[in-house]
Amino acid sequence: MVDVADKLAYFQAITGLEDPDLCTEILQAHDWDLELAISSFTSSNPPPERQEQTPNTQVTANLLSRDGQNRVDRSDSLGNAVAGPGLAWRIITLPYSVISASIGLVSGAVGLGLWAAGGVLSYSLGMLGLNSGRSGESSTRLASVSAAALEAMEFVAVFERDYGNVKPNFVSEGFMDALQRSRSVFKMLFVYLHSPDHPDTPAFCQGTLCNEVLAAFVNENFVSWGGSIRASEGFKMSNSLKASRYPFCAVVMPAANQRIALLQQVEGPKSPEEMLMILQKVIEESNPALLQARLDAEERRNNMRLREEQDAAYRAALEADQGTTEERRARTSGKGSC
């Protein structure tokens, strides 16, 4: 059963309202019926043109550029530091429940910090969804892996049913597996958080995400992951990314210690041309970091291959030497018996 705190958080995520007292009053007026409260709010309130600055948004208020996208002012925020991706303006600690949904990234996290080297702003979030008790930890993790994949597959199936096959190729995997996939192919992760109840969602999906040119660009340059905020993982990621307006898209990279570097977020409806311009800018400013990561990985592979070849040659020489020694001993032993 969903408790009061979850309903409040879900209502804030859907509506974009950040005042908890106001949200509580609205929910109480509708007897804490989420669907009724959301329906009443969205039918009587058009989407806000601009997001109000509150204590929670003061961190990013000075990062808003002319087109309303969150961008870092490197001269003010990074000082003289040498930054990696120029747009990286927040490092996000993922909820434990999202991390535990995939063991693959935990074991392969060494070196992820190369993708977001130095100079980015640090903004760690509190841990969400912690498991209670150690006895059920193993089974909970196994269940989480299955649940994350099933949610992703359901999202892809529903999206294709509603909007067709010309779209970003959302992977049918949990968020952490998608992040690992992006890391392995040296691409950024394009994230789309789907709010089925938001009035701008259908037009954005049909007209922007499913635009042939934009979809082809995203598929060429990114690994894509999508999640509904009605589902567990999508909802948790909306909290981690602090999504306040929908439709919501973001571009992220893996960072060290199961964290992600937020490079760009896009909130509110955008045309295909606007989205394409934003994503092209991200690609331009992030390519040096991606190239460096690829070169570093290639160097590590070459060094590892060289060590393996040297070890193999050493073992072969050692075995040959041992064989020669045994042969000499055998000959010496034969002469002694004569």
PDB file of N, CA and C in Angstrom, residues 137-170:
ATOM      1  N   GLU A 137      18.494  -9.815   1.915  1.00  0.00           N
ATOM      2  CA  GLU A 137      19.202  -8.952   0.962  1.00  0.00           C
ATOM      3  C   GLU A 137      19.430  -9.662  -0.358  1.00  0.00           C
ATOM      4  N   SER A 138      19.890 -10.917  -0.319  1.00  0.00           N
ATOM      5  CA  SER A 138      20.223 -11.635  -1.548  1.00  0.00           C
ATOM      6  C   SER A 138      18.994 -11.831  -2.423  1.00  0.00           C
ATOM      7  N   SER A 139      17.884 -12.284  -1.812  1.00  0.00           N
ATOM      8  CA  SER A 139      16.685 -12.525  -2.599  1.00  0.00           C
ATOM      9  C   SER A 139      16.099 -11.229  -3.118  1.00  0.00           C
ATOM     10  N   THR A 140      16.248 -10.134  -2.329  1.00  0.00           N
ATOM     11  CA  THR A 140      15.736  -8.848  -2.777  1.00  0.00           C
ATOM     12  C   THR A 140      16.482  -8.370  -4.002  1.00  0.00           C
ATOM     13  N   ARG A 141      17.809  -8.580  -4.024  1.00  0.00           N
ATOM     14  CA  ARG A 141      18.600  -8.155  -5.174  1.00  0.00           C
ATOM     15  C   ARG A 141      18.186  -8.932  -6.420  1.00  0.00           C
ATOM     16  N   LEU A 142      18.000 -10.234  -6.249  1.00  0.00           N
ATOM     17  CA  LEU A 142      17.605 -11.033  -7.405  1.00  0.00           C
ATOM     18  C   LEU A 142      16.259 -10.580  -7.927  1.00  0.00           C
ATOM     19  N   ALA A 143      15.337 -10.281  -6.998  1.00  0.00           N
ATOM     20  CA  ALA A 143      14.018  -9.817  -7.412  1.00  0.00           C
ATOM     21  C   ALA A 143      14.112  -8.474  -8.099  1.00  0.00           C
ATOM     22  N   SER A 144      15.046  -7.591  -7.597  1.00  0.00           N
ATOM     23  CA  SER A 144      15.183  -6.270  -8.186  1.00  0.00           C
ATOM     24  C   SER A 144      15.671  -6.348  -9.627  1.00  0.00           C
ATOM     25  N   VAL A 145      16.599  -7.280  -9.887  1.00  0.00           N
ATOM     26  CA  VAL A 145      17.105  -7.426 -11.245  1.00  0.00           C
ATOM     27  C   VAL A 145      15.958  -7.756 -12.180  1.00  0.00           C
ATOM     28  N   SER A 146      15.134  -8.712 -11.799  1.00  0.00           N
ATOM     29  CA  SER A 146      14.008  -9.129 -12.622  1.00  0.00           C
ATOM     30  C   SER A 146      12.994  -8.003 -12.764  1.00  0.00           C
ATOM     31  N   ALA A 147      12.710  -7.303 -11.652  1.00  0.00           N
ATOM     32  CA  ALA A 147      11.713  -6.238 -11.685  1.00  0.00           C
ATOM     33  C   ALA A 147      12.157  -5.086 -12.582  1.00  0.00           C
ATOM     34  N   ALA A 148      13.434  -4.713 -12.504  1.00  0.00           N
ATOM     35  CA  ALA A 148      13.936  -3.609 -13.319  1.00  0.00           C
ATOM     36  C   ALA A 148      13.829  -3.939 -14.800  1.00  0.00           C
ATOM     37  N   ALA A 149      14.202  -5.167 -15.164  1.00  0.00           N
ATOM     38  CA  ALA A 149      14.131  -5.567 -16.572  1.00  0.00           C
ATOM     39  C   ALA A 149      12.684  -5.631 -17.044  1.00  0.00           C
ATOM     40  N   LEU A 150      11.803  -6.171 -16.211  1.00  0.00           N
ATOM     41  CA  LEU A 150      10.395  -6.278 -16.593  1.00  0.00           C
ATOM     42  C   LEU A 150       9.763  -4.900 -16.774  1.00  0.00           C
ATOM     43  N   GLU A 151      10.099  -3.975 -15.884  1.00  0.00           N
ATOM     44  CA  GLU A 151       9.577  -2.614 -16.018  1.00  0.00           C
ATOM     45  C   GLU A 151      10.044  -1.987 -17.322  1.00  0.00           C
ATOM     46  N   ALA A 152      11.326  -2.189 -17.649  1.00  0.00           N
ATOM     47  CA  ALA A 152      11.867  -1.620 -18.884  1.00  0.00           C
ATOM     48  C   ALA A 152      11.189  -2.229 -20.108  1.00  0.00           C
ATOM     49  N   MET A 153      11.006  -3.543 -20.096  1.00  0.00           N
ATOM     50  CA  MET A 153      10.350  -4.200 -21.229  1.00  0.00           C
ATOM     51  C   MET A 153       8.908  -3.734 -21.383  1.00  0.00           C
ATOM     52  N   GLU A 154       8.231  -3.559 -20.260  1.00  0.00           N
ATOM     53  CA  GLU A 154       6.848  -3.092 -20.317  1.00  0.00           C
ATOM     54  C   GLU A 154       6.775  -1.669 -20.864  1.00  0.00           C
ATOM     55  N   PHE A 155       7.718  -0.820 -20.430  1.00  0.00           N
ATOM     56  CA  PHE A 155       7.736   0.553 -20.937  1.00  0.00           C
ATOM     57  C   PHE A 155       7.928   0.577 -22.448  1.00  0.00           C
ATOM     58  N   VAL A 156       8.897  -0.196 -22.950  1.00  0.00           N
ATOM     59  CA  VAL A 156       9.166  -0.228 -24.390  1.00  0.00           C
ATOM     60  C   VAL A 156       7.941  -0.733 -25.148  1.00  0.00           C
ATOM     61  N   ALA A 157       7.316  -1.781 -24.639  1.00  0.00           N
ATOM     62  CA  ALA A 157       6.148  -2.353 -25.319  1.00  0.00           C
ATOM     63  C   ALA A 157       4.995  -1.354 -25.379  1.00  0.00           C
ATOM     64  N   VAL A 158       4.736  -0.681 -24.271  1.00  0.00           N
ATOM     65  CA  VAL A 158       3.635   0.294 -24.227  1.00  0.00           C
ATOM     66  C   VAL A 158       3.955   1.496 -25.109  1.00  0.00           C
ATOM     67  N   PHE A 159       5.201   1.949 -25.084  1.00  0.00           N
ATOM     68  CA  PHE A 159       5.590   3.099 -25.909  1.00  0.00           C
ATOM     69  C   PHE A 159       5.423   2.777 -27.393  1.00  0.00           C
ATOM     70  N   GLU A 160       5.867   1.599 -27.806  1.00  0.00           N
ATOM     71  CA  GLU A 160       5.729   1.203 -29.214  1.00  0.00           C
ATOM     72  C   GLU A 160       4.262   1.039 -29.597  1.00  0.00           C
ATOM     73  N   ARG A 161       3.476   0.524 -28.673  1.00  0.00           N
ATOM     74  CA  ARG A 161       2.043   0.376 -28.952  1.00  0.00           C
ATOM     75  C   ARG A 161       1.384   1.738 -29.168  1.00  0.00           C
ATOM     76  N   ASP A 162       1.762   2.720 -28.356  1.00  0.00           N
ATOM     77  CA  ASP A 162       1.109   4.029 -28.414  1.00  0.00           C
ATOM     78  C   ASP A 162       1.678   4.943 -29.496  1.00  0.00           C
ATOM     79  N   TYR A 163       2.993   4.802 -29.790  1.00  0.00           N
ATOM     80  CA  TYR A 163       3.626   5.787 -30.667  1.00  0.00           C
ATOM     81  C   TYR A 163       4.375   5.200 -31.860  1.00  0.00           C
ATOM     82  N   GLY A 164       4.428   3.885 -31.979  1.00  0.00           N
ATOM     83  CA  GLY A 164       5.051   3.288 -33.149  1.00  0.00           C
ATOM     84  C   GLY A 164       6.515   2.950 -32.936  1.00  0.00           C
ATOM     85  N   ASN A 165       7.151   2.474 -34.003  1.00  0.00           N
ATOM     86  CA  ASN A 165       8.514   1.968 -33.925  1.00  0.00           C
ATOM     87  C   ASN A 165       9.590   2.991 -34.293  1.00  0.00           C
ATOM     88  N   VAL A 166       9.202   4.128 -34.852  1.00  0.00           N
ATOM     89  CA  VAL A 166      10.178   5.189 -35.136  1.00  0.00           C
ATOM     90  C   VAL A 166      10.369   5.978 -33.852  1.00  0.00           C
ATOM     91  N   LYS A 167      11.449   5.684 -33.151  1.00  0.00           N
ATOM     92  CA  LYS A 167      11.645   6.227 -31.809  1.00  0.00           C
ATOM     93  C   LYS A 167      13.084   5.986 -31.394  1.00  0.00           C
ATOM     94  N   PRO A 168      13.508   6.576 -30.281  1.00  0.00           N
ATOM     95  CA  PRO A 168      14.790   6.167 -29.700  1.00  0.00           C
ATOM     96  C   PRO A 168      14.727   4.688 -29.333  1.00  0.00           C
ATOM     97  N   ASN A 169      15.813   3.963 -29.545  1.00  0.00           N
ATOM     98  CA  ASN A 169      15.839   2.531 -29.256  1.00  0.00           C
ATOM     99  C   ASN A 169      16.070   2.307 -27.760  1.00  0.00           C
ATOM    100  N   PHE A 170      15.010   2.502 -26.981  1.00  0.00           N
ATOM    101  CA  PHE A 170      15.111   2.302 -25.539  1.00  0.00           C
ATOM    102  C   PHE A 170      15.477   0.845 -25.249  1.00  0.00           C
TER     103      PHE A 170
END
